Amino acid sequence: MIIEAARIFSAGEWLEPGWIEISEAQIHAVGRGNPPRDPDFRTAMTLVPGFIDAHVHGGGGQSFDDPDPDAASRIAETHLRHGTTTIMASLVTAPLNQLEQHIRRLAPHVRSGDLAGIHLEGPWLSPSHKGAHAPELLRAPVRGDIAHLLQAGAGTVRMVTLAPELAGGLDAVRQICSHGAVAAIGHTDASYEQTRAAIQAGATAGTHVFNGMRPIHHRHPGPATALLEDKDVFVELIADGVHLHPAMIRRIFDSPARAVLVTDAMAAADAPEGRYRLGGLDVDVRDGQARLAGSGSIAGSTLTLDAALRYAVEAAGVPLGQALTALTEHPAAMLGLADVGALEPAKRADLVVLDEVLTVRAVMRAGQWTSPPPFLHVGAGNARAGSATVPGRPGVARGERRSVA
């Protein structure tokens, strides 16, 4: 199929107007101006790459550590409605045997392509910045424990968050990286110097920067400063109006580090408010905020990535192109996902249709509309709403064209 749109965000630039050709599950070509033949769909809206959530614990009333074998698929479907076409399964701190069980249960969903990977957020975290992690379960990293959990995933554990200042922390960073996973610095009391040492040891990401870490002090710059000044580091941020002030969101985007918008969503995302569980802890969700029962500490979010996009642009004043890069290209690069994150030839055909107020109006994943798109079908019998493929060969291009060789 060919879709013609008023504007398309492709490879960091705007094509106004533009078109995209999709063959089965892949993008075949993208171009500026008129398409090579009559389009199958035409819209005055904006086409952008499918969103990638690198840090999410749940949604739709369920968590990735739920024993329900269908929970992972339901969570992915919940976030898919909000434009997230690629999703990681984040697990909070738990006993090692439970983490192993969760990993083994989620691994088939990674192999099937429903999930992009598994993210271990704990148990190797600082008790001083535990957030919504059970303090009695936190521990220093031990080589055998790390190896056991990574091997249980057989390559599906793609990211591990840890506090590098813990005993054995730097060795743990090296071990995680040697297994092909991303070592992320988070829930940490590390100094600036310790954080720099972890980056030099191979850490390439900061987990929800500023949250769950030692704050900045003018004589003790701390981990956030070290992360934000490094152009080779990816820094997660939660743009929900609760975790970060808009000025700090702008500060992150203005830094040399590469911003990655995440939700850190728990089960209450796109679900009714009330009492939930995060790991083994009770969480009360009121007025859109998730907080631990009793202490009131922030316990993840109820965010979806479309809402994060709107908040970053509207409340923090981040340019739309930069915000889109932070939930497409940057998380794909951070996680080493070569087939998603951009509307470019040979990438998986994941796209989101946004209206003028950045509301998601339609989503395509792997060449399939998740629901009929709300715009005009103009093809001459070649396709209908929801169809993935179009017979026939493209004609001669009438505009700038990028295509598969």
mmCIF file of C-alpha atoms in Angstrom:
data_model
loop_
_atom_site.group_PDB
_atom_site.id
_atom_site.type_symbol
_atom_site.label_atom_id
_atom_site.label_comp_id
_atom_site.label_asym_id
_atom_site.label_seq_id
_atom_site.Cartn_x
_atom_site.Cartn_y
_atom_site.Cartn_z
ATOM 1 C CA MET A 1 0.000 0.000 0.000
ATOM 2 C CA ILE A 2 0.979 3.637 -0.416
ATOM 3 C CA ILE A 3 -0.072 6.261 2.119
ATOM 4 C CA GLU A 4 0.140 9.934 1.235
ATOM 5 C CA ALA A 5 0.208 12.360 4.170
ATOM 6 C CA ALA A 6 0.411 16.085 4.795
ATOM 7 C CA ARG A 7 3.666 15.423 6.624
ATOM 8 C CA ILE A 8 5.821 12.482 7.577
ATOM 9 C CA PHE A 9 8.622 12.363 10.146
ATOM 10 C CA SER A 10 11.382 10.280 8.564
ATOM 11 C CA ALA A 11 15.064 10.008 9.454
ATOM 12 C CA GLY A 12 14.881 13.106 11.647
ATOM 13 C CA GLU A 13 13.353 15.344 8.989
ATOM 14 C CA TRP A 14 9.884 16.412 7.915
ATOM 15 C CA LEU A 15 8.541 15.458 4.499
ATOM 16 C CA GLU A 16 5.741 17.941 3.749
ATOM 17 C CA PRO A 17 3.924 16.416 1.956
ATOM 18 C CA GLY A 18 5.256 12.910 1.887
ATOM 19 C CA TRP A 19 4.384 9.324 1.115
ATOM 20 C CA ILE A 20 5.302 5.887 2.350
ATOM 21 C CA GLU A 21 5.053 2.560 0.552
ATOM 22 C CA ILE A 22 4.540 -0.595 2.602
ATOM 23 C CA SER A 23 4.921 -4.142 1.336
ATOM 24 C CA GLU A 24 3.646 -6.766 3.735
ATOM 25 C CA ALA A 25 5.320 -6.077 7.090
ATOM 26 C CA GLN A 26 8.132 -3.796 5.836
ATOM 27 C CA ILE A 27 8.597 -0.264 4.632
ATOM 28 C CA HIS A 28 9.600 -0.409 0.966
ATOM 29 C CA ALA A 29 10.078 3.281 0.191
ATOM 30 C CA VAL A 30 9.572 6.752 1.631
ATOM 31 C CA GLY A 31 9.528 9.970 -0.347
ATOM 32 C CA ARG A 32 8.831 13.694 -0.426
ATOM 33 C CA GLY A 33 6.196 15.178 -2.698
ATOM 34 C CA ASN A 34 3.910 13.095 -4.928
ATOM 35 C CA PRO A 35 3.921 9.280 -4.625
ATOM 36 C CA PRO A 36 4.974 7.068 -7.566
ATOM 37 C CA ARG A 37 1.355 6.046 -8.194
ATOM 38 C CA ASP A 38 -2.071 6.864 -6.852
ATOM 39 C CA PRO A 39 -2.064 6.307 -3.065
ATOM 40 C CA ASP A 40 -4.249 3.758 -1.339
ATOM 41 C CA PHE A 41 -4.753 6.107 1.623
ATOM 42 C CA ARG A 42 -4.541 9.864 1.820
ATOM 43 C CA THR A 43 -4.581 11.941 5.007
ATOM 44 C CA ALA A 44 -4.099 15.514 6.134
ATOM 45 C CA MET A 45 -2.674 14.182 9.402
ATOM 46 C CA THR A 46 0.910 13.413 10.433
ATOM 47 C CA LEU A 47 2.656 10.048 10.116
ATOM 48 C CA VAL A 48 5.427 9.235 12.603
ATOM 49 C CA PRO A 49 7.305 6.048 13.544
ATOM 50 C CA GLY A 50 5.748 3.658 16.041
ATOM 51 C CA PHE A 51 6.690 4.503 19.624
ATOM 52 C CA ILE A 52 9.167 2.407 21.631
ATOM 53 C CA ASP A 53 8.752 2.092 25.408
ATOM 54 C CA ALA A 54 11.994 0.873 26.951
ATOM 55 C CA HIS A 55 10.712 0.931 30.535
ATOM 56 C CA VAL A 56 7.214 -0.250 31.382
ATOM 57 C CA HIS A 57 5.927 -2.543 34.136
ATOM 58 C CA GLY A 58 2.320 -2.944 33.107
ATOM 59 C CA GLY A 59 -0.935 -1.438 31.962
ATOM 60 C CA GLY A 60 -4.588 -2.237 31.476
ATOM 61 C CA GLY A 61 -4.794 -3.514 35.057
ATOM 62 C CA GLN A 62 -1.995 -6.086 34.741
ATOM 63 C CA SER A 63 1.745 -6.281 35.404
ATOM 64 C CA PHE A 64 4.509 -8.176 33.664
ATOM 65 C CA ASP A 65 5.113 -10.160 36.857
ATOM 66 C CA ASP A 66 1.517 -11.422 36.901
ATOM 67 C CA PRO A 67 1.315 -15.236 36.673
ATOM 68 C CA ASP A 68 -1.438 -14.953 34.055
ATOM 69 C CA PRO A 69 0.170 -16.256 30.837
ATOM 70 C CA ASP A 70 -1.844 -13.756 28.788
ATOM 71 C CA ALA A 71 -0.847 -10.718 30.872
ATOM 72 C CA ALA A 72 2.104 -9.749 28.655
ATOM 73 C CA SER A 73 -0.016 -9.738 25.509
ATOM 74 C CA ARG A 74 -2.754 -7.701 27.171
ATOM 75 C CA ILE A 75 -0.270 -5.121 28.428
ATOM 76 C CA ALA A 76 1.254 -4.825 24.962
ATOM 77 C CA GLU A 77 -2.233 -4.390 23.453
ATOM 78 C CA THR A 78 -3.050 -1.677 25.990
ATOM 79 C CA HIS A 79 -0.008 0.397 25.099
ATOM 80 C CA LEU A 80 -0.391 -0.349 21.382
ATOM 81 C CA ARG A 81 -3.635 1.646 21.403
ATOM 82 C CA HIS A 82 -1.553 4.636 22.494
ATOM 83 C CA GLY A 83 1.022 4.265 19.711
ATOM 84 C CA THR A 84 3.571 1.975 21.381
ATOM 85 C CA THR A 85 4.456 -0.628 18.773
ATOM 86 C CA THR A 86 7.603 -1.878 20.557
ATOM 87 C CA ILE A 87 7.541 -2.573 24.278
ATOM 88 C CA MET A 88 9.952 -3.886 26.904
ATOM 89 C CA ALA A 89 8.834 -5.896 29.931
ATOM 90 C CA SER A 90 10.288 -4.316 33.072
ATOM 91 C CA LEU A 91 10.445 -6.351 36.276
ATOM 92 C CA VAL A 92 10.800 -4.842 39.744
ATOM 93 C CA THR A 93 12.893 -6.289 42.546
ATOM 94 C CA ALA A 94 11.821 -9.756 43.713
ATOM 95 C CA PRO A 95 13.501 -12.841 45.164
ATOM 96 C CA LEU A 96 15.933 -14.324 42.655
ATOM 97 C CA ASN A 97 13.897 -17.491 42.168
ATOM 98 C CA GLN A 98 10.796 -15.419 41.370
ATOM 99 C CA LEU A 99 12.720 -13.260 38.927
ATOM 100 C CA GLU A 100 13.912 -16.410 37.199
ATOM 101 C CA GLN A 101 10.305 -17.629 36.913
ATOM 102 C CA HIS A 102 9.175 -14.289 35.488
ATOM 103 C CA ILE A 103 12.031 -14.285 32.969
ATOM 104 C CA ARG A 104 11.289 -17.829 31.793
ATOM 105 C CA ARG A 105 7.582 -17.003 31.428
ATOM 106 C CA LEU A 106 8.227 -13.794 29.474
ATOM 107 C CA ALA A 107 11.031 -15.116 27.248
ATOM 108 C CA PRO A 108 8.664 -16.808 24.726
ATOM 109 C CA HIS A 109 6.885 -13.460 24.247
ATOM 110 C CA VAL A 110 10.238 -11.924 23.318
ATOM 111 C CA ARG A 111 11.016 -14.713 20.889
ATOM 112 C CA SER A 112 7.583 -14.353 19.274
ATOM 113 C CA GLY A 113 8.098 -10.607 18.812
ATOM 114 C CA ASP A 114 5.322 -9.487 21.166
ATOM 115 C CA LEU A 115 7.983 -7.987 23.456
ATOM 116 C CA ALA A 116 11.317 -6.406 22.540
ATOM 117 C CA GLY A 117 13.057 -7.792 25.604
ATOM 118 C CA ILE A 118 13.111 -8.000 29.382
ATOM 119 C CA HIS A 119 14.394 -5.252 31.672
ATOM 120 C CA LEU A 120 15.551 -6.128 35.187
ATOM 121 C CA GLU A 121 15.103 -3.098 37.428
ATOM 122 C CA GLY A 122 16.656 -4.597 40.518
ATOM 123 C CA PRO A 123 17.507 -6.241 42.810
ATOM 124 C CA TRP A 124 20.983 -4.639 42.607
ATOM 125 C CA LEU A 125 19.847 -1.187 43.723
ATOM 126 C CA SER A 126 20.758 1.272 46.476
ATOM 127 C CA PRO A 127 18.640 1.116 49.644
ATOM 128 C CA SER A 128 19.080 4.914 49.855
ATOM 129 C CA HIS A 129 17.149 5.385 46.601
ATOM 130 C CA LYS A 130 14.947 2.312 46.587
ATOM 131 C CA GLY A 131 11.796 4.001 45.284
ATOM 132 C CA ALA A 132 9.049 1.375 44.962
ATOM 133 C CA HIS A 133 11.357 -1.585 45.557
ATOM 134 C CA ALA A 134 11.111 -3.779 48.666
ATOM 135 C CA PRO A 135 14.188 -2.807 50.727
ATOM 136 C CA GLU A 136 14.616 -6.249 52.287
ATOM 137 C CA LEU A 137 15.122 -7.746 48.817
ATOM 138 C CA LEU A 138 17.830 -5.368 47.640
ATOM 139 C CA ARG A 139 21.339 -6.788 47.434
ATOM 140 C CA ALA A 140 24.810 -6.207 46.073
ATOM 141 C CA PRO A 141 25.460 -7.819 42.691
ATOM 142 C CA VAL A 142 27.088 -11.245 42.768
ATOM 143 C CA ARG A 143 28.539 -12.677 39.586
ATOM 144 C CA GLY A 144 26.784 -16.030 39.907
ATOM 145 C CA ASP A 145 23.369 -14.454 40.505
ATOM 146 C CA ILE A 146 23.703 -12.177 37.479
ATOM 147 C CA ALA A 147 24.849 -15.043 35.269
ATOM 148 C CA HIS A 148 21.987 -17.250 36.442
ATOM 149 C CA LEU A 149 19.286 -14.696 35.572
ATOM 150 C CA LEU A 150 20.836 -13.712 32.253
ATOM 151 C CA GLN A 151 21.203 -17.354 31.263
ATOM 152 C CA ALA A 152 17.594 -18.031 32.268
ATOM 153 C CA GLY A 153 16.571 -15.480 29.664
ATOM 154 C CA ALA A 154 18.793 -17.013 26.967
ATOM 155 C CA GLY A 155 19.372 -13.634 25.343
ATOM 156 C CA THR A 156 15.959 -12.116 26.087
ATOM 157 C CA VAL A 157 17.156 -9.963 29.017
ATOM 158 C CA ARG A 158 18.068 -6.831 27.100
ATOM 159 C CA MET A 159 18.604 -4.301 29.922
ATOM 160 C CA VAL A 160 19.613 -4.335 33.590
ATOM 161 C CA THR A 161 19.405 -1.359 35.961
ATOM 162 C CA LEU A 162 21.838 -1.328 38.877
ATOM 163 C CA ALA A 163 23.602 0.956 41.343
ATOM 164 C CA PRO A 164 27.289 0.857 40.361
ATOM 165 C CA GLU A 165 28.566 2.036 43.745
ATOM 166 C CA LEU A 166 27.522 -1.236 45.390
ATOM 167 C CA ALA A 167 30.241 -3.788 46.110
ATOM 168 C CA GLY A 168 30.994 -5.523 42.831
ATOM 169 C CA GLY A 169 29.045 -2.899 40.873
ATOM 170 C CA LEU A 170 31.647 -2.141 38.207
ATOM 171 C CA ASP A 171 32.325 -5.834 37.624
ATOM 172 C CA ALA A 172 28.570 -6.303 37.283
ATOM 173 C CA VAL A 173 28.435 -3.588 34.609
ATOM 174 C CA ARG A 174 31.156 -5.380 32.634
ATOM 175 C CA GLN A 175 29.434 -8.752 33.072
ATOM 176 C CA ILE A 176 26.056 -7.436 31.886
ATOM 177 C CA CYS A 177 27.619 -5.819 28.836
ATOM 178 C CA SER A 178 29.554 -8.978 28.000
ATOM 179 C CA HIS A 179 26.225 -10.812 27.764
ATOM 180 C CA GLY A 180 24.989 -8.300 25.195
ATOM 181 C CA ALA A 181 22.594 -6.505 27.536
ATOM 182 C CA VAL A 182 22.456 -2.782 28.297
ATOM 183 C CA ALA A 183 23.824 -1.782 31.707
ATOM 184 C CA ALA A 184 21.792 1.152 33.028
ATOM 185 C CA ILE A 185 22.621 3.297 36.045
ATOM 186 C CA GLY A 186 19.662 3.890 38.327
ATOM 187 C CA HIS A 187 18.285 3.800 41.881
ATOM 188 C CA THR A 188 21.767 4.851 42.851
ATOM 189 C CA ASP A 189 23.692 6.882 45.413
ATOM 190 C CA ALA A 190 26.764 6.925 43.182
ATOM 191 C CA SER A 191 29.010 9.956 43.131
ATOM 192 C CA TYR A 192 29.893 11.761 39.921
ATOM 193 C CA GLU A 193 33.212 9.906 39.850
ATOM 194 C CA GLN A 194 31.618 6.499 40.448
ATOM 195 C CA THR A 195 29.113 7.153 37.686
ATOM 196 C CA ARG A 196 31.887 8.122 35.281
ATOM 197 C CA ALA A 197 33.705 4.903 36.191
ATOM 198 C CA ALA A 198 30.551 2.891 35.429
ATOM 199 C CA ILE A 199 30.221 4.586 32.042
ATOM 200 C CA GLN A 200 33.841 3.785 31.308
ATOM 201 C CA ALA A 201 33.129 0.174 32.313
ATOM 202 C CA GLY A 202 30.381 -0.006 29.676
ATOM 203 C CA ALA A 203 27.166 1.460 31.103
ATOM 204 C CA THR A 204 25.311 3.327 28.358
ATOM 205 C CA ALA A 205 22.013 4.344 29.964
ATOM 206 C CA GLY A 206 20.526 6.177 32.919
ATOM 207 C CA THR A 207 17.248 4.894 34.334
ATOM 208 C CA HIS A 208 14.616 7.649 34.778
ATOM 209 C CA VAL A 209 17.276 10.292 35.338
ATOM 210 C CA PHE A 210 16.916 12.470 38.476
ATOM 211 C CA ASN A 211 14.357 10.050 39.921
ATOM 212 C CA GLY A 212 15.761 7.354 42.178
ATOM 213 C CA MET A 213 19.239 8.837 42.376
ATOM 214 C CA ARG A 214 21.390 11.172 44.451
ATOM 215 C CA PRO A 215 20.412 14.780 43.682
ATOM 216 C CA ILE A 216 22.705 17.383 42.202
ATOM 217 C CA HIS A 217 24.758 19.462 44.650
ATOM 218 C CA HIS A 218 27.140 22.216 43.614
ATOM 219 C CA ARG A 219 30.092 20.474 45.288
ATOM 220 C CA HIS A 220 28.869 16.924 44.639
ATOM 221 C CA PRO A 221 27.432 16.821 41.115
ATOM 222 C CA GLY A 222 26.171 13.253 41.440
ATOM 223 C CA PRO A 223 25.076 10.692 38.852
ATOM 224 C CA ALA A 224 22.643 12.836 36.859
ATOM 225 C CA THR A 225 25.367 15.333 35.982
ATOM 226 C CA ALA A 226 27.722 12.599 34.817
ATOM 227 C CA LEU A 227 25.012 10.987 32.693
ATOM 228 C CA LEU A 228 23.763 14.186 31.103
ATOM 229 C CA GLU A 229 27.165 15.453 30.007
ATOM 230 C CA ASP A 230 28.016 12.324 27.989
ATOM 231 C CA LYS A 231 26.930 12.267 24.338
ATOM 232 C CA ASP A 232 27.210 8.471 24.210
ATOM 233 C CA VAL A 233 24.745 7.937 27.069
ATOM 234 C CA PHE A 234 20.984 7.500 26.752
ATOM 235 C CA VAL A 235 18.942 9.007 29.580
ATOM 236 C CA GLU A 236 15.392 7.947 30.340
ATOM 237 C CA LEU A 237 12.912 10.564 31.494
ATOM 238 C CA ILE A 238 9.293 10.358 32.622
ATOM 239 C CA ALA A 239 7.320 13.312 31.252
ATOM 240 C CA ASP A 240 4.095 13.104 33.242
ATOM 241 C CA GLY A 241 4.065 16.293 35.328
ATOM 242 C CA VAL A 242 4.823 14.277 38.482
ATOM 243 C CA HIS A 243 8.352 12.933 38.128
ATOM 244 C CA LEU A 244 10.003 16.013 36.599
ATOM 245 C CA HIS A 245 9.421 19.758 36.405
ATOM 246 C CA PRO A 246 9.122 21.014 32.808
ATOM 247 C CA ALA A 247 12.364 22.973 33.254
ATOM 248 C CA MET A 248 14.213 19.748 34.040
ATOM 249 C CA ILE A 249 12.716 18.088 30.981
ATOM 250 C CA ARG A 250 14.077 20.947 28.859
ATOM 251 C CA ARG A 251 17.442 20.604 30.615
ATOM 252 C CA ILE A 252 17.614 16.927 29.683
ATOM 253 C CA PHE A 253 16.763 17.574 26.040
ATOM 254 C CA ASP A 254 19.301 20.401 25.875
ATOM 255 C CA SER A 255 22.093 18.208 27.260
ATOM 256 C CA PRO A 256 24.635 16.280 25.172
ATOM 257 C CA ALA A 257 23.058 12.981 26.319
ATOM 258 C CA ARG A 258 20.399 11.332 24.178
ATOM 259 C CA ALA A 259 16.930 11.659 25.708
ATOM 260 C CA VAL A 260 14.610 8.633 25.834
ATOM 261 C CA LEU A 261 10.983 9.167 26.812
ATOM 262 C CA VAL A 262 9.647 6.250 28.863
ATOM 263 C CA THR A 263 6.475 5.650 30.852
ATOM 264 C CA ASP A 264 7.681 3.510 33.789
ATOM 265 C CA ALA A 265 3.986 2.604 33.721
ATOM 266 C CA MET A 266 2.519 0.210 36.257
ATOM 267 C CA ALA A 267 -0.723 -1.765 36.011
ATOM 268 C CA ALA A 268 -2.970 1.298 36.406
ATOM 269 C CA ALA A 269 -1.974 2.786 33.043
ATOM 270 C CA ASP A 270 -5.170 3.024 30.967
ATOM 271 C CA ALA A 271 -7.088 1.404 33.837
ATOM 272 C CA PRO A 272 -9.372 2.605 36.677
ATOM 273 C CA GLU A 273 -7.838 4.227 39.743
ATOM 274 C CA GLY A 274 -7.667 2.332 43.025
ATOM 275 C CA ARG A 275 -5.370 -0.108 44.867
ATOM 276 C CA TYR A 276 -2.777 -2.040 42.867
ATOM 277 C CA ARG A 277 0.333 -4.134 43.511
ATOM 278 C CA LEU A 278 3.798 -3.361 42.188
ATOM 279 C CA GLY A 279 6.028 -6.288 42.958
ATOM 280 C CA GLY A 280 5.041 -7.094 46.523
ATOM 281 C CA LEU A 281 4.060 -3.550 47.468
ATOM 282 C CA ASP A 282 0.633 -1.900 47.631
ATOM 283 C CA VAL A 283 0.174 1.136 45.415
ATOM 284 C CA ASP A 284 -2.676 3.637 45.581
ATOM 285 C CA VAL A 285 -3.591 5.383 42.339
ATOM 286 C CA ARG A 286 -5.459 8.664 42.680
ATOM 287 C CA ASP A 287 -5.649 11.705 40.416
ATOM 288 C CA GLY A 288 -3.451 9.929 37.885
ATOM 289 C CA GLN A 289 -0.601 9.431 40.363
ATOM 290 C CA ALA A 290 0.728 6.072 41.584
ATOM 291 C CA ARG A 291 2.137 6.185 45.119
ATOM 292 C CA LEU A 292 3.128 3.558 47.672
ATOM 293 C CA ALA A 293 0.463 2.980 50.299
ATOM 294 C CA GLY A 294 1.692 4.419 53.583
ATOM 295 C CA SER A 295 4.863 6.244 52.541
ATOM 296 C CA GLY A 296 3.403 8.071 49.549
ATOM 297 C CA SER A 297 6.571 7.536 47.496
ATOM 298 C CA ILE A 298 6.129 7.648 43.727
ATOM 299 C CA ALA A 299 5.591 4.105 42.428
ATOM 300 C CA GLY A 300 5.941 4.252 38.672
ATOM 301 C CA SER A 301 3.324 6.075 36.637
ATOM 302 C CA THR A 302 -0.006 5.728 34.869
ATOM 303 C CA LEU A 303 1.531 7.247 31.746
ATOM 304 C CA THR A 304 1.264 6.184 28.109
ATOM 305 C CA LEU A 305 3.764 7.384 25.528
ATOM 306 C CA ASP A 306 1.272 9.500 23.589
ATOM 307 C CA ALA A 307 0.591 11.456 26.781
ATOM 308 C CA ALA A 308 4.342 11.753 27.413
ATOM 309 C CA LEU A 309 4.769 13.181 23.910
ATOM 310 C CA ARG A 310 2.058 15.777 24.468
ATOM 311 C CA TYR A 311 3.453 16.785 27.872
ATOM 312 C CA ALA A 312 7.004 17.143 26.575
ATOM 313 C CA VAL A 313 5.852 19.323 23.671
ATOM 314 C CA GLU A 314 3.047 21.325 25.269
ATOM 315 C CA ALA A 315 4.172 21.723 28.892
ATOM 316 C CA ALA A 316 7.963 21.607 28.518
ATOM 317 C CA GLY A 317 8.245 23.248 25.112
ATOM 318 C CA VAL A 318 10.350 20.500 23.541
ATOM 319 C CA PRO A 319 10.309 20.749 19.721
ATOM 320 C CA LEU A 320 8.103 18.028 18.257
ATOM 321 C CA GLY A 321 10.895 16.468 16.198
ATOM 322 C CA GLN A 322 13.143 16.132 19.258
ATOM 323 C CA ALA A 323 10.336 14.622 21.324
ATOM 324 C CA LEU A 324 9.531 12.109 18.580
ATOM 325 C CA THR A 325 13.196 11.124 18.309
ATOM 326 C CA ALA A 326 13.178 10.467 22.065
ATOM 327 C CA LEU A 327 10.467 7.851 21.731
ATOM 328 C CA THR A 328 11.543 6.288 18.446
ATOM 329 C CA GLU A 329 15.121 6.543 17.189
ATOM 330 C CA HIS A 330 16.860 6.956 20.545
ATOM 331 C CA PRO A 331 15.256 4.006 22.377
ATOM 332 C CA ALA A 332 15.829 1.813 19.320
ATOM 333 C CA ALA A 333 19.520 2.735 19.356
ATOM 334 C CA MET A 334 19.760 2.314 23.138
ATOM 335 C CA LEU A 335 18.348 -1.205 22.971
ATOM 336 C CA GLY A 336 20.108 -2.218 19.767
ATOM 337 C CA LEU A 337 16.876 -2.686 17.795
ATOM 338 C CA ALA A 338 17.826 -2.339 14.140
ATOM 339 C CA ASP A 339 14.430 -2.921 12.525
ATOM 340 C CA VAL A 340 12.315 -0.279 14.288
ATOM 341 C CA GLY A 341 12.495 3.355 15.344
ATOM 342 C CA ALA A 342 12.268 5.140 11.996
ATOM 343 C CA LEU A 343 10.167 5.369 8.853
ATOM 344 C CA GLU A 344 12.905 4.177 6.531
ATOM 345 C CA PRO A 345 13.201 1.452 3.898
ATOM 346 C CA ALA A 346 13.720 -2.086 5.251
ATOM 347 C CA LYS A 347 12.407 -1.151 8.703
ATOM 348 C CA ARG A 348 9.332 -2.874 10.109
ATOM 349 C CA ALA A 349 6.180 -1.054 9.041
ATOM 350 C CA ASP A 350 5.284 0.492 12.405
ATOM 351 C CA LEU A 351 3.649 3.899 12.245
ATOM 352 C CA VAL A 352 1.369 6.204 14.189
ATOM 353 C CA VAL A 353 -1.110 8.716 12.784
ATOM 354 C CA LEU A 354 -1.314 11.921 14.853
ATOM 355 C CA ASP A 355 -3.812 14.731 14.509
ATOM 356 C CA GLU A 356 -3.086 18.420 15.036
ATOM 357 C CA VAL A 357 -3.252 18.126 18.848
ATOM 358 C CA LEU A 358 -0.966 15.032 18.909
ATOM 359 C CA THR A 359 -3.756 12.582 19.627
ATOM 360 C CA VAL A 360 -3.205 9.088 18.252
ATOM 361 C CA ARG A 361 -5.772 8.486 15.526
ATOM 362 C CA ALA A 362 -4.473 5.225 14.079
ATOM 363 C CA VAL A 363 -1.654 2.735 14.635
ATOM 364 C CA MET A 364 0.004 0.272 12.286
ATOM 365 C CA ARG A 365 2.249 -2.523 13.517
ATOM 366 C CA ALA A 366 4.179 -4.753 11.130
ATOM 367 C CA GLY A 367 2.058 -3.574 8.209
ATOM 368 C CA GLN A 368 -1.296 -4.165 9.891
ATOM 369 C CA TRP A 369 -3.673 -1.444 11.037
ATOM 370 C CA THR A 370 -4.777 -2.150 14.599
ATOM 371 C CA SER A 371 -8.126 -0.571 13.676
ATOM 372 C CA PRO A 372 -9.481 0.984 10.480
ATOM 373 C CA PRO A 373 -7.680 4.311 9.898
ATOM 374 C CA PRO A 374 -9.909 7.396 10.162
ATOM 375 C CA PHE A 375 -8.976 8.859 6.795
ATOM 376 C CA LEU A 376 -9.876 8.531 3.162
ATOM 377 C CA HIS A 377 -9.192 5.335 1.261
ATOM 378 C CA VAL A 378 -8.570 6.408 -2.317
ATOM 379 C CA GLY A 379 -7.069 3.298 -3.953
ATOM 380 C CA ALA A 380 -8.853 1.771 -6.922
ATOM 381 C CA GLY A 381 -9.694 -1.550 -5.348
ATOM 382 C CA ASN A 382 -6.130 -2.229 -4.262
ATOM 383 C CA ALA A 383 -6.672 -2.038 -0.538
ATOM 384 C CA ARG A 384 -9.257 -1.525 2.107
ATOM 385 C CA ALA A 385 -8.939 -0.154 5.637
ATOM 386 C CA GLY A 386 -6.995 -2.619 7.718
ATOM 387 C CA SER A 387 -5.310 -4.349 4.776
ATOM 388 C CA ALA A 388 -1.573 -4.942 4.920
ATOM 389 C CA THR A 389 -0.636 -5.493 1.303
ATOM 390 C CA VAL A 390 -1.321 -4.083 -2.142
ATOM 391 C CA PRO A 391 -0.805 -6.057 -5.352
ATOM 392 C CA GLY A 392 1.062 -4.576 -8.289
ATOM 393 C CA ARG A 393 4.371 -2.834 -8.832
ATOM 394 C CA PRO A 394 5.072 0.824 -8.147
ATOM 395 C CA GLY A 395 5.411 3.102 -11.134
ATOM 396 C CA VAL A 396 7.992 5.757 -11.833
ATOM 397 C CA ALA A 397 8.564 8.075 -8.868
ATOM 398 C CA ARG A 398 7.381 11.638 -9.273
ATOM 399 C CA GLY A 399 9.110 12.899 -6.129
ATOM 400 C CA GLU A 400 12.174 12.313 -3.999
ATOM 401 C CA ARG A 401 12.358 8.611 -3.112
ATOM 402 C CA ARG A 402 14.216 6.371 -0.687
ATOM 403 C CA SER A 403 13.704 2.662 -1.243
ATOM 404 C CA VAL A 404 15.030 -0.822 -0.678
ATOM 405 C CA ALA A 405 17.625 -1.783 -3.289
#
